[in-house]
Structures are given as C-alpha cells and as structure tokens.
Amino acid sequence: MKIMFISDIHGSYTYAKKALEMYELENADKLVILGDILYHGPRNDLPDGYAPKKVIKLLNDYKNKIIAVRGNCDAEVDQMVLEFPIRADYATIDVDNHHFFLTHGHLFDENNLPNLNPGDIFVYGHIHRQVAKYQNGIYIINPSSISLPKEGNNSYGIYENNEFLIKEFSGQVVKTVKFD
C-alpha cells in the first residue's frame, strides 16, 4: 500500500490542488491529512491561494481516500462541510506490519509522545518543518506544511515498501527513513 501524508493546508487552494496532483502522480492508495485543513490561524499570514470553500470541494471529491486528524486550527464547524471525519485528535493505522500513530502535533509531539512500542512510527504536523529520524526506538516523522513551510520548500510524505520519503512538490526527495 502506498500512502501520501500532508499537513497544514491552512485553506490554501493553490497547495491543496498541487498536493492532490502529486497524489495522483504518486498513484497513492490513501491520503493522510495531519490537521489544520481550512483555517490559517491567527499566527499565520494568509497562504497563497487562500480559498477554504474551494479546498472543501477539492477534498470532498477524495473523501473515500482520506484519513484525517484534527489540528489546532480545525473547528467543529469544519466537520459540517467536510465529508470525511476530522474530529479525532489522533488515528492509528497498521500497514506492512508497521504501526503508525497519526496526530497533528499540538497535543502530542516528539517531546511528548503517546504510549508507543519500539519500532512504532509517530507521524505529526503542526511545526511546519521536515523531520525524519529514529529516536529511542521510535520513528518520528513530520512531512512539514504544504502551504506555509518554516524551513525548506512545500513538502509531503510518501510511505511505500517499508520506506518513508519526504518529497518537495518538484518530486525531489529531501529526507528518507527506512523501517526495519
């Protein structure tokens, strides 16, 4: 199974559309959204192409492919317009004998991990920075923000065949983690 991971859309139609173009090019089976879908938040400038209503339509067309978690900028009212669940603070998925813990990062982060077992994979967003490391027996991954990266370029993650890649929209791989 091939899974694409994105985070922190913040209402940017420009980058949501680009992410879905990459999703199609990658031929991924599922799209994981790690929160902060429609609203830019009071600390962020408006991202390029800020158009939450257009993002709603775009994402709802993929509703059967999306696994999403709630970010700190997501509100209950967002669930009224999105046709896939976004209200959980975390989700877990098991793929290829790997356990993935998915969250936004405002409640759990690499300094406040949930209860995980050695070899588990913690994937989060929120900090708008690329992270790919193995620490204290846990894989820690953040694909960064697709719309407002704080370091580097807009990026997303791809999991396939026991490997996680962080890629820029150009297709360039910038970080890699191989799972045992």
CSV table of N, CA and C in Angstrom, one decimal:
chain,number,residue,atom,x,y,z
A,1,MET,N,0.8,-1.2,0.0
A,1,MET,CA,0.0,0.0,0.0
A,1,MET,C,0.9,1.2,0.0
A,2,LYS,N,0.5,2.2,-0.8
A,2,LYS,CA,1.2,3.5,-0.9
A,2,LYS,C,0.3,4.6,-0.2
A,3,ILE,N,0.9,5.3,0.7
A,3,ILE,CA,0.2,6.3,1.5
A,3,ILE,C,0.9,7.7,1.3
A,4,MET,N,0.1,8.7,1.0
A,4,MET,CA,0.6,10.1,1.0
A,4,MET,C,0.2,10.8,2.2
A,5,PHE,N,1.1,11.6,2.8
A,5,PHE,CA,0.9,12.3,4.0
A,5,PHE,C,1.1,13.8,3.7
A,6,ILE,N,0.1,14.6,4.1
A,6,ILE,CA,0.2,16.1,4.0
A,6,ILE,C,-0.3,16.7,5.3
A,7,SER,N,0.1,17.9,5.6
A,7,SER,CA,-0.3,18.6,6.8
A,7,SER,C,-0.4,20.1,6.5
A,8,ASP,N,-1.1,20.7,7.4
A,8,ASP,CA,-1.2,22.2,7.4
A,8,ASP,C,-1.5,22.8,6.1
A,9,ILE,N,-2.7,22.5,5.5
A,9,ILE,CA,-3.1,23.1,4.3
A,9,ILE,C,-3.5,24.6,4.5
A,10,HIS,N,-4.1,24.8,5.7
A,10,HIS,CA,-4.5,26.2,6.1
A,10,HIS,C,-5.3,26.9,5.1
A,11,GLY,N,-6.2,26.2,4.4
A,11,GLY,CA,-7.1,26.9,3.5
A,11,GLY,C,-6.6,27.2,2.1
A,12,SER,N,-5.3,26.8,1.8
A,12,SER,CA,-4.7,27.2,0.5
A,12,SER,C,-5.2,26.2,-0.6
A,13,TYR,N,-6.0,26.8,-1.5
A,13,TYR,CA,-6.5,26.0,-2.6
A,13,TYR,C,-5.3,25.7,-3.5
A,14,THR,N,-4.4,26.7,-3.7
A,14,THR,CA,-3.2,26.5,-4.5
A,14,THR,C,-2.5,25.3,-4.2
A,15,TYR,N,-2.2,25.1,-2.9
A,15,TYR,CA,-1.3,24.0,-2.4
A,15,TYR,C,-2.1,22.7,-2.2
A,16,ALA,N,-3.4,22.8,-1.9
A,16,ALA,CA,-4.3,21.6,-1.8
A,16,ALA,C,-4.4,21.0,-3.2
A,17,LYS,N,-4.6,21.8,-4.2
A,17,LYS,CA,-4.7,21.3,-5.5
A,17,LYS,C,-3.4,20.7,-6.0
A,18,LYS,N,-2.3,21.3,-5.7
A,18,LYS,CA,-1.0,20.8,-6.0
A,18,LYS,C,-0.7,19.5,-5.3
A,19,ALA,N,-1.1,19.4,-4.0
A,19,ALA,CA,-1.0,18.1,-3.3
A,19,ALA,C,-1.8,17.0,-3.9
A,20,LEU,N,-3.0,17.3,-4.3
A,20,LEU,CA,-3.8,16.3,-5.0
A,20,LEU,C,-3.3,15.9,-6.4
A,21,GLU,N,-2.7,16.8,-7.0
A,21,GLU,CA,-2.0,16.5,-8.3
A,21,GLU,C,-0.8,15.5,-8.0
A,22,MET,N,-0.1,15.8,-7.0
A,22,MET,CA,1.0,14.8,-6.6
A,22,MET,C,0.5,13.5,-6.1
A,23,TYR,N,-0.6,13.5,-5.4
A,23,TYR,CA,-1.3,12.3,-5.0
A,23,TYR,C,-1.6,11.4,-6.2
A,24,GLU,N,-2.2,12.0,-7.2
A,24,GLU,CA,-2.5,11.3,-8.5
A,24,GLU,C,-1.2,10.8,-9.2
A,25,LEU,N,-0.2,11.7,-9.3
A,25,LEU,CA,1.1,11.3,-9.9
A,25,LEU,C,1.8,10.1,-9.1
A,26,GLU,N,1.7,10.2,-7.8
A,26,GLU,CA,2.3,9.2,-7.0
A,26,GLU,C,1.5,7.9,-7.0
A,27,ASN,N,0.3,7.9,-7.5
A,27,ASN,CA,-0.6,6.8,-7.6
A,27,ASN,C,-0.8,6.2,-6.2
A,28,ALA,N,-1.0,7.0,-5.2
A,28,ALA,CA,-1.2,6.6,-3.8
A,28,ALA,C,-2.5,6.0,-3.6
A,29,ASP,N,-2.6,5.1,-2.6
A,29,ASP,CA,-3.9,4.5,-2.2
A,29,ASP,C,-4.7,5.3,-1.2
A,30,LYS,N,-4.1,5.9,-0.3
A,30,LYS,CA,-4.7,6.7,0.7
A,30,LYS,C,-4.0,8.0,0.9
A,31,LEU,N,-4.8,9.0,1.4
A,31,LEU,CA,-4.2,10.3,1.7
A,31,LEU,C,-4.4,10.6,3.2
A,32,VAL,N,-3.4,10.8,3.9
A,32,VAL,CA,-3.5,11.2,5.3
A,32,VAL,C,-3.3,12.7,5.5
A,33,ILE,N,-4.2,13.3,6.1
A,33,ILE,CA,-4.2,14.8,6.4
A,33,ILE,C,-4.0,14.9,7.9
A,34,LEU,N,-2.9,15.6,8.2
A,34,LEU,CA,-2.5,15.7,9.6
A,34,LEU,C,-2.9,17.0,10.3
A,35,GLY,N,-4.1,17.5,9.9
A,35,GLY,CA,-4.7,18.6,10.5
A,35,GLY,C,-4.4,20.0,9.9
A,36,ASP,N,-5.1,21.0,10.5
A,36,ASP,CA,-5.1,22.3,10.0
A,36,ASP,C,-5.5,22.4,8.5
A,37,ILE,N,-6.7,22.1,8.3
A,37,ILE,CA,-7.2,21.9,6.9
A,37,ILE,C,-7.7,23.2,6.3
A,38,LEU,N,-8.6,23.9,6.9
A,38,LEU,CA,-9.3,25.0,6.3
A,38,LEU,C,-8.9,26.4,6.7
A,39,TYR,N,-8.5,26.6,8.0
A,39,TYR,CA,-8.3,27.9,8.6
A,39,TYR,C,-6.8,28.1,8.7
A,40,HIS,N,-6.4,29.4,8.5
A,40,HIS,CA,-4.9,29.7,8.5
A,40,HIS,C,-4.4,30.0,9.9
A,41,GLY,N,-5.3,30.2,10.9
A,41,GLY,CA,-4.9,30.5,12.2
A,41,GLY,C,-4.4,31.9,12.4
A,42,PRO,N,-4.6,32.4,13.7
A,42,PRO,CA,-4.2,33.8,13.9
A,42,PRO,C,-2.7,34.2,13.9
A,43,ARG,N,-1.9,33.2,14.0
A,43,ARG,CA,-0.4,33.4,14.0
A,43,ARG,C,0.2,33.4,12.5
A,44,ASN,N,-0.6,32.9,11.6
A,44,ASN,CA,-0.1,32.7,10.2
A,44,ASN,C,-0.6,33.8,9.3
A,45,ASP,N,0.2,34.2,8.3
A,45,ASP,CA,-0.3,35.0,7.3
A,45,ASP,C,-1.2,34.2,6.4
A,46,LEU,N,-2.0,34.8,5.6
A,46,LEU,CA,-2.8,34.0,4.6
A,46,LEU,C,-1.9,33.3,3.6
A,47,PRO,N,-2.1,32.0,3.4
A,47,PRO,CA,-1.3,31.3,2.5
A,47,PRO,C,-1.7,31.7,1.0
A,48,ASP,N,-0.8,31.4,0.1
A,48,ASP,CA,-1.1,31.6,-1.3
A,48,ASP,C,-2.4,30.9,-1.7
A,49,GLY,N,-3.2,31.6,-2.4
A,49,GLY,CA,-4.5,31.0,-2.8
A,49,GLY,C,-5.5,30.6,-1.8
A,50,TYR,N,-5.5,31.4,-0.7
A,50,TYR,CA,-6.4,31.1,0.4
A,50,TYR,C,-7.9,31.1,-0.1
A,51,ALA,N,-8.5,30.0,-0.1
A,51,ALA,CA,-9.9,29.8,-0.5
A,51,ALA,C,-10.5,28.6,0.1
A,52,PRO,N,-10.8,28.6,1.4
A,52,PRO,CA,-11.3,27.4,2.1
A,52,PRO,C,-12.5,26.7,1.4
A,53,LYS,N,-13.4,27.5,0.8
A,53,LYS,CA,-14.6,26.9,0.2
A,53,LYS,C,-14.1,26.0,-1.0
A,54,LYS,N,-13.1,26.5,-1.7
A,54,LYS,CA,-12.6,25.7,-2.8
A,54,LYS,C,-11.9,24.4,-2.3
A,55,VAL,N,-11.2,24.6,-1.2
A,55,VAL,CA,-10.5,23.4,-0.6
A,55,VAL,C,-11.5,22.4,-0.2
A,56,ILE,N,-12.6,22.8,0.4
A,56,ILE,CA,-13.7,21.9,0.8
A,56,ILE,C,-14.1,21.0,-0.4
A,57,LYS,N,-14.4,21.6,-1.5
A,57,LYS,CA,-14.9,20.9,-2.7
A,57,LYS,C,-13.8,19.9,-3.1
A,58,LEU,N,-12.6,20.4,-3.2
A,58,LEU,CA,-11.5,19.6,-3.7
A,58,LEU,C,-11.3,18.4,-2.9
A,59,LEU,N,-11.2,18.5,-1.5
A,59,LEU,CA,-11.0,17.4,-0.7
A,59,LEU,C,-12.2,16.5,-0.6
A,60,ASN,N,-13.4,17.0,-0.6
A,60,ASN,CA,-14.6,16.1,-0.6
A,60,ASN,C,-14.7,15.2,-1.7
A,61,ASP,N,-14.1,15.6,-2.9
A,61,ASP,CA,-14.0,14.7,-4.0
A,61,ASP,C,-13.2,13.4,-3.7
A,62,TYR,N,-12.3,13.5,-2.7
A,62,TYR,CA,-11.4,12.4,-2.3
A,62,TYR,C,-11.8,11.8,-1.0
A,63,LYS,N,-13.1,12.0,-0.5
A,63,LYS,CA,-13.5,11.6,0.8
A,63,LYS,C,-13.3,10.2,1.1
A,64,ASN,N,-13.4,9.3,0.2
A,64,ASN,CA,-13.2,7.9,0.5
A,64,ASN,C,-11.7,7.4,0.5
A,65,LYS,N,-10.8,8.3,0.2
A,65,LYS,CA,-9.4,8.0,0.2
A,65,LYS,C,-8.7,8.7,1.4
A,66,ILE,N,-9.4,9.5,2.2
A,66,ILE,CA,-8.8,10.4,3.2
A,66,ILE,C,-8.9,9.8,4.6
A,67,ILE,N,-7.8,9.8,5.3
A,67,ILE,CA,-7.7,9.6,6.8
A,67,ILE,C,-7.2,10.9,7.3
A,68,ALA,N,-8.0,11.6,8.2
A,68,ALA,CA,-7.6,12.9,8.7
A,68,ALA,C,-7.7,13.0,10.2
A,69,VAL,N,-6.9,13.8,10.8
A,69,VAL,CA,-7.0,14.1,12.2
A,69,VAL,C,-7.2,15.6,12.4
A,70,ARG,N,-7.6,16.0,13.6
A,70,ARG,CA,-7.9,17.4,13.9
A,70,ARG,C,-6.7,18.1,14.3
A,71,GLY,N,-6.5,19.3,13.7
A,71,GLY,CA,-5.4,20.2,14.1
A,71,GLY,C,-5.9,21.3,15.0
A,72,ASN,N,-5.0,22.1,15.5
A,72,ASN,CA,-5.4,23.1,16.5
A,72,ASN,C,-6.2,24.3,15.8
A,73,CYS,N,-6.1,24.4,14.5
A,73,CYS,CA,-6.9,25.4,13.7
A,73,CYS,C,-8.2,24.8,13.2
A,74,ASP,N,-8.5,23.6,13.4
A,74,ASP,CA,-9.7,23.0,12.9
A,74,ASP,C,-10.8,23.1,14.0
A,75,ALA,N,-12.0,23.4,13.5
A,75,ALA,CA,-13.1,23.6,14.4
A,75,ALA,C,-14.3,22.6,14.1
A,76,GLU,N,-15.2,22.5,15.1
A,76,GLU,CA,-16.3,21.6,14.9
A,76,GLU,C,-17.1,22.0,13.6
A,77,VAL,N,-17.2,23.3,13.4
A,77,VAL,CA,-18.0,23.7,12.2
A,77,VAL,C,-17.4,23.2,10.9
A,78,ASP,N,-16.0,23.0,10.9
A,78,ASP,CA,-15.4,22.4,9.7
A,78,ASP,C,-15.9,21.0,9.3
A,79,GLN,N,-16.3,20.3,10.4
A,79,GLN,CA,-16.8,18.9,10.1
A,79,GLN,C,-18.2,19.0,9.4
A,80,MET,N,-18.9,20.1,9.5
A,80,MET,CA,-20.2,20.3,8.9
A,80,MET,C,-20.1,20.4,7.4
A,81,VAL,N,-18.9,20.8,6.9
A,81,VAL,CA,-18.7,20.9,5.4
A,81,VAL,C,-17.8,19.9,4.8
A,82,LEU,N,-17.0,19.2,5.6
A,82,LEU,CA,-16.1,18.2,5.1
A,82,LEU,C,-16.8,16.8,5.2
A,83,GLU,N,-16.7,16.0,4.2
A,83,GLU,CA,-17.4,14.8,4.1
A,83,GLU,C,-16.6,13.6,4.6
A,84,PHE,N,-15.5,13.8,5.3
A,84,PHE,CA,-14.7,12.8,5.9
A,84,PHE,C,-14.4,13.2,7.3
A,85,PRO,N,-14.2,12.2,8.2
A,85,PRO,CA,-14.1,12.6,9.7
A,85,PRO,C,-12.8,13.4,9.9
A,86,ILE,N,-12.9,14.4,10.7
A,86,ILE,CA,-11.7,15.2,11.1
A,86,ILE,C,-11.6,15.5,12.6
A,87,ARG,N,-12.5,15.0,13.4
A,87,ARG,CA,-12.6,15.4,14.8
A,87,ARG,C,-11.8,14.7,15.8
A,88,ALA,N,-11.1,13.6,15.4
A,88,ALA,CA,-10.3,12.8,16.3
A,88,ALA,C,-8.9,13.5,16.4
A,89,ASP,N,-8.4,13.5,17.6
A,89,ASP,CA,-7.1,14.1,17.9
A,89,ASP,C,-5.9,13.2,17.4
A,90,TYR,N,-6.2,11.9,17.1
A,90,TYR,CA,-5.2,11.0,16.6
A,90,TYR,C,-5.9,9.9,15.9
A,91,ALA,N,-5.2,9.2,15.1
A,91,ALA,CA,-5.7,7.9,14.4
A,91,ALA,C,-4.5,7.0,14.4
A,92,THR,N,-4.8,5.7,14.3
A,92,THR,CA,-3.7,4.7,14.1
A,92,THR,C,-4.0,3.9,12.9
A,93,ILE,N,-3.0,3.5,12.2
A,93,ILE,CA,-3.2,2.6,11.0
A,93,ILE,C,-2.0,1.6,11.1
A,94,ASP,N,-2.3,0.4,10.6
A,94,ASP,CA,-1.3,-0.6,10.6
A,94,ASP,C,-1.1,-1.0,9.1
A,95,VAL,N,0.1,-0.9,8.6
A,95,VAL,CA,0.4,-1.2,7.2
A,95,VAL,C,1.8,-1.9,7.2
A,96,ASP,N,1.8,-3.0,6.4
A,96,ASP,CA,3.0,-3.8,6.3
A,96,ASP,C,3.7,-4.1,7.6
A,97,ASN,N,2.9,-4.5,8.6
A,97,ASN,CA,3.4,-4.8,9.9
A,97,ASN,C,4.0,-3.6,10.7
A,98,HIS,N,3.7,-2.4,10.2
A,98,HIS,CA,4.1,-1.2,10.9
A,98,HIS,C,2.9,-0.5,11.5
A,99,HIS,N,3.1,0.0,12.8
A,99,HIS,CA,2.0,0.7,13.5
A,99,HIS,C,2.3,2.2,13.4
A,100,PHE,N,1.4,2.9,12.7
A,100,PHE,CA,1.5,4.4,12.6
A,100,PHE,C,0.6,5.1,13.5
A,101,PHE,N,1.1,6.0,14.3
A,101,PHE,CA,0.3,6.9,15.2
A,101,PHE,C,0.3,8.2,14.5
A,102,LEU,N,-0.9,8.7,14.1
A,102,LEU,CA,-1.1,9.9,13.3
A,102,LEU,C,-1.7,11.0,14.2
A,103,THR,N,-1.1,12.2,14.2
A,103,THR,CA,-1.7,13.2,15.0
A,103,THR,C,-1.2,14.6,14.4
A,104,HIS,N,-1.8,15.6,14.9
A,104,HIS,CA,-1.4,17.0,14.4
A,104,HIS,C,-0.1,17.4,15.0
A,105,GLY,N,0.0,17.3,16.3
A,105,GLY,CA,1.3,17.7,16.9
A,105,GLY,C,1.0,18.8,18.0
A,106,HIS,N,-0.2,19.3,18.2
A,106,HIS,CA,-0.4,20.3,19.2
A,106,HIS,C,-0.7,19.6,20.6
A,107,LEU,N,-1.0,18.3,20.6
A,107,LEU,CA,-1.2,17.6,21.8
A,107,LEU,C,-0.1,16.7,22.1
A,108,PHE,N,0.3,15.9,21.1
A,108,PHE,CA,1.4,15.0,21.2
A,108,PHE,C,2.5,15.5,20.2
A,109,ASP,N,3.7,15.5,20.6
A,109,ASP,CA,4.8,15.8,19.7
A,109,ASP,C,6.0,15.0,20.0
A,110,GLU,N,7.2,15.2,19.4
A,110,GLU,CA,8.3,14.4,19.7
A,110,GLU,C,8.9,14.5,21.1
A,111,ASN,N,8.5,15.6,21.8
A,111,ASN,CA,8.9,15.8,23.2
A,111,ASN,C,7.8,15.3,24.2
A,112,ASN,N,6.6,14.9,23.6
A,112,ASN,CA,5.5,14.4,24.4
A,112,ASN,C,4.8,13.3,23.6
A,113,LEU,N,5.5,12.2,23.5
A,113,LEU,CA,5.0,11.1,22.7
A,113,LEU,C,3.9,10.4,23.5
A,114,PRO,N,2.9,9.8,22.7
A,114,PRO,CA,2.0,8.9,23.3
A,114,PRO,C,2.6,7.6,23.7
A,115,ASN,N,1.9,6.7,24.3
A,115,ASN,CA,2.5,5.4,24.6
A,115,ASN,C,2.6,4.6,23.2
A,116,LEU,N,3.9,4.4,22.9
A,116,LEU,CA,4.2,3.7,21.7
A,116,LEU,C,5.2,2.5,22.0
A,117,ASN,N,5.2,1.6,21.1
A,117,ASN,CA,6.1,0.4,21.3
A,117,ASN,C,7.3,0.6,20.4
A,118,PRO,N,8.5,0.0,20.8
A,118,PRO,CA,9.6,0.1,19.9
A,118,PRO,C,9.3,-0.3,18.5
A,119,GLY,N,9.8,0.5,17.6
A,119,GLY,CA,9.5,0.3,16.1
A,119,GLY,C,8.3,1.0,15.6
A,120,ASP,N,7.5,1.6,16.5
A,120,ASP,CA,6.3,2.3,16.0
A,120,ASP,C,6.7,3.6,15.3
A,121,ILE,N,5.8,4.1,14.5
A,121,ILE,CA,6.0,5.3,13.7
A,121,ILE,C,5.1,6.4,14.1
A,122,PHE,N,5.7,7.5,14.6
A,122,PHE,CA,4.9,8.6,15.0
A,122,PHE,C,5.0,9.7,13.9
A,123,VAL,N,3.8,10.0,13.4
A,123,VAL,CA,3.7,11.0,12.3
A,123,VAL,C,2.9,12.2,12.7
A,124,TYR,N,3.4,13.4,12.6
A,124,TYR,CA,2.7,14.5,13.0
A,124,TYR,C,3.0,15.7,12.1
A,125,GLY,N,2.2,16.8,12.3
A,125,GLY,CA,2.4,18.0,11.5
A,125,GLY,C,2.7,19.2,12.5
A,126,HIS,N,2.0,20.3,12.3
A,126,HIS,CA,1.9,21.4,13.3
A,126,HIS,C,3.2,22.3,13.2
A,127,ILE,N,4.4,21.8,13.2
A,127,ILE,CA,5.5,22.6,13.3
A,127,ILE,C,6.0,23.2,12.0
A,128,HIS,N,5.5,22.7,10.9
A,128,HIS,CA,5.8,23.3,9.6
A,128,HIS,C,7.3,23.0,9.2
A,129,ARG,N,7.9,22.0,9.8
A,129,ARG,CA,9.3,21.6,9.5
A,129,ARG,C,9.4,20.1,9.2
A,130,GLN,N,10.3,19.8,8.3
A,130,GLN,CA,10.5,18.4,7.9
A,130,GLN,C,11.3,17.7,9.0
A,131,VAL,N,10.8,16.6,9.5
A,131,VAL,CA,11.5,15.7,10.5
A,131,VAL,C,11.5,14.3,10.0
A,132,ALA,N,12.6,13.6,10.0
A,132,ALA,CA,12.6,12.2,9.7
A,132,ALA,C,13.8,11.6,10.5
A,133,LYS,N,13.5,10.9,11.6
A,133,LYS,CA,14.5,10.4,12.5
A,133,LYS,C,14.1,9.2,13.3
A,134,TYR,N,15.0,8.5,13.8
A,134,TYR,CA,14.8,7.4,14.7
A,134,TYR,C,15.4,7.7,16.0
A,135,GLN,N,14.5,7.7,17.0
A,135,GLN,CA,14.9,8.2,18.4
A,135,GLN,C,14.3,7.3,19.4
A,136,ASN,N,15.2,6.8,20.3
A,136,ASN,CA,14.7,5.9,21.4
A,136,ASN,C,13.8,4.8,21.0
A,137,GLY,N,14.1,4.2,19.8
A,137,GLY,CA,13.3,3.1,19.4
A,137,GLY,C,12.0,3.5,18.6
A,138,ILE,N,11.8,4.7,18.4
A,138,ILE,CA,10.6,5.2,17.7
A,138,ILE,C,11.0,6.0,16.5
A,139,TYR,N,10.3,5.8,15.4
A,139,TYR,CA,10.5,6.6,14.2
A,139,TYR,C,9.6,7.8,14.3
A,140,ILE,N,10.2,9.0,14.1
A,140,ILE,CA,9.5,10.3,14.2
A,140,ILE,C,9.6,11.0,12.9
A,141,ILE,N,8.4,11.3,12.4
A,141,ILE,CA,8.3,11.9,11.0
A,141,ILE,C,7.3,13.1,11.0
A,142,ASN,N,7.7,14.1,10.3
A,142,ASN,CA,6.9,15.3,10.0
A,142,ASN,C,7.1,15.7,8.6
A,143,PRO,N,6.1,15.6,7.7
A,143,PRO,CA,6.3,16.0,6.3
A,143,PRO,C,6.3,17.5,6.1
A,144,SER,N,6.1,18.3,7.1
A,144,SER,CA,6.1,19.7,7.0
A,144,SER,C,4.7,20.2,6.5
A,145,SER,N,4.6,21.5,6.3
A,145,SER,CA,3.4,22.1,5.8
A,145,SER,C,3.4,22.2,4.3
A,146,ILE,N,2.2,21.9,3.6
A,146,ILE,CA,2.2,22.0,2.2
A,146,ILE,C,2.0,23.5,1.8
A,147,SER,N,1.5,24.3,2.7
A,147,SER,CA,1.3,25.7,2.3
A,147,SER,C,2.1,26.8,3.0
A,148,LEU,N,2.6,26.5,4.2
A,148,LEU,CA,3.4,27.5,4.9
A,148,LEU,C,4.6,26.9,5.6
A,149,PRO,N,5.5,26.4,4.8
A,149,PRO,CA,6.7,25.7,5.5
A,149,PRO,C,7.6,26.8,6.1
A,150,LYS,N,8.1,26.4,7.3
A,150,LYS,CA,9.0,27.4,8.0
A,150,LYS,C,10.5,27.2,7.6
A,151,GLU,N,10.8,26.0,7.1
A,151,GLU,CA,12.1,25.7,6.6
A,151,GLU,C,12.0,24.9,5.3
A,152,GLY,N,12.8,25.2,4.4
A,152,GLY,CA,12.7,24.4,3.1
A,152,GLY,C,11.5,24.8,2.3
A,153,ASN,N,11.2,23.9,1.4
A,153,ASN,CA,10.0,24.1,0.5
A,153,ASN,C,8.8,23.3,0.9
A,154,ASN,N,7.7,23.6,0.3
A,154,ASN,CA,6.5,22.9,0.5
A,154,ASN,C,6.7,21.4,0.2
A,155,SER,N,6.3,20.5,1.2
A,155,SER,CA,6.6,19.1,1.0
A,155,SER,C,5.5,18.2,1.6
A,156,TYR,N,5.6,17.0,1.2
A,156,TYR,CA,4.7,15.9,1.6
A,156,TYR,C,5.4,14.6,1.9
A,157,GLY,N,4.8,13.7,2.4
A,157,GLY,CA,5.4,12.4,2.7
A,157,GLY,C,4.8,11.3,1.9
A,158,ILE,N,5.6,10.3,1.6
A,158,ILE,CA,5.1,9.1,0.9
A,158,ILE,C,5.6,7.8,1.7
A,159,TYR,N,4.7,6.9,2.1
A,159,TYR,CA,5.1,5.7,2.6
A,159,TYR,C,4.9,4.6,1.6
A,160,GLU,N,5.9,3.7,1.3
A,160,GLU,CA,5.7,2.6,0.5
A,160,GLU,C,6.8,1.6,0.7
A,161,ASN,N,6.5,0.3,0.8
A,161,ASN,CA,7.5,-0.7,0.9
A,161,ASN,C,8.6,-0.5,2.0
A,162,ASN,N,8.1,-0.2,3.2
A,162,ASN,CA,9.0,-0.1,4.4
A,162,ASN,C,9.9,1.1,4.3
A,163,GLU,N,9.5,2.1,3.6
A,163,GLU,CA,10.3,3.3,3.5
A,163,GLU,C,9.4,4.6,3.5
A,164,PHE,N,9.8,5.6,4.2
A,164,PHE,CA,9.1,6.9,4.2
A,164,PHE,C,10.0,7.9,3.6
A,165,LEU,N,9.4,8.6,2.6
A,165,LEU,CA,10.2,9.7,1.9
A,165,LEU,C,9.5,11.0,2.1
A,166,ILE,N,10.2,12.0,2.4
A,166,ILE,CA,9.7,13.4,2.4
A,166,ILE,C,10.1,14.0,1.1
A,167,LYS,N,9.1,14.5,0.3
A,167,LYS,CA,9.4,15.0,-1.0
A,167,LYS,C,8.9,16.4,-1.2
A,168,GLU,N,9.6,17.2,-1.9
A,168,GLU,CA,9.1,18.5,-2.3
A,168,GLU,C,8.2,18.4,-3.5
A,169,PHE,N,7.4,19.4,-3.8
A,169,PHE,CA,6.5,19.3,-4.9
A,169,PHE,C,7.2,19.1,-6.3
A,170,SER,N,8.4,19.4,-6.3
A,170,SER,CA,9.2,19.2,-7.5
A,170,SER,C,9.5,17.7,-7.7
A,171,GLY,N,9.2,16.9,-6.7
A,171,GLY,CA,9.5,15.5,-6.8
A,171,GLY,C,10.8,15.1,-6.1
A,172,GLN,N,11.6,16.1,-5.8
A,172,GLN,CA,12.9,15.8,-5.1
A,172,GLN,C,12.7,15.2,-3.7
A,173,VAL,N,13.4,14.1,-3.5
A,173,VAL,CA,13.4,13.5,-2.1
A,173,VAL,C,14.3,14.3,-1.3
A,174,VAL,N,13.9,14.8,-0.1
A,174,VAL,CA,14.7,15.6,0.8
A,174,VAL,C,15.1,14.8,2.1
A,175,LYS,N,14.3,13.8,2.5
A,175,LYS,CA,14.6,13.0,3.6
A,175,LYS,C,14.0,11.6,3.4
A,176,THR,N,14.7,10.6,4.0
A,176,THR,CA,14.3,9.2,3.8
A,176,THR,C,14.5,8.5,5.1
A,177,VAL,N,13.5,7.7,5.5
A,177,VAL,CA,13.6,6.8,6.6
A,177,VAL,C,13.2,5.4,6.2
A,178,LYS,N,14.1,4.4,6.4
A,178,LYS,CA,13.8,3.0,6.1
A,178,LYS,C,13.4,2.3,7.4
A,179,PHE,N,12.3,1.6,7.4
A,179,PHE,CA,11.9,0.9,8.6
A,179,PHE,C,12.4,-0.6,8.6
A,180,ASP,N,12.8,-1.0,9.8
A,180,ASP,CA,13.2,-2.4,9.9
A,180,ASP,C,12.1,-3.4,9.9
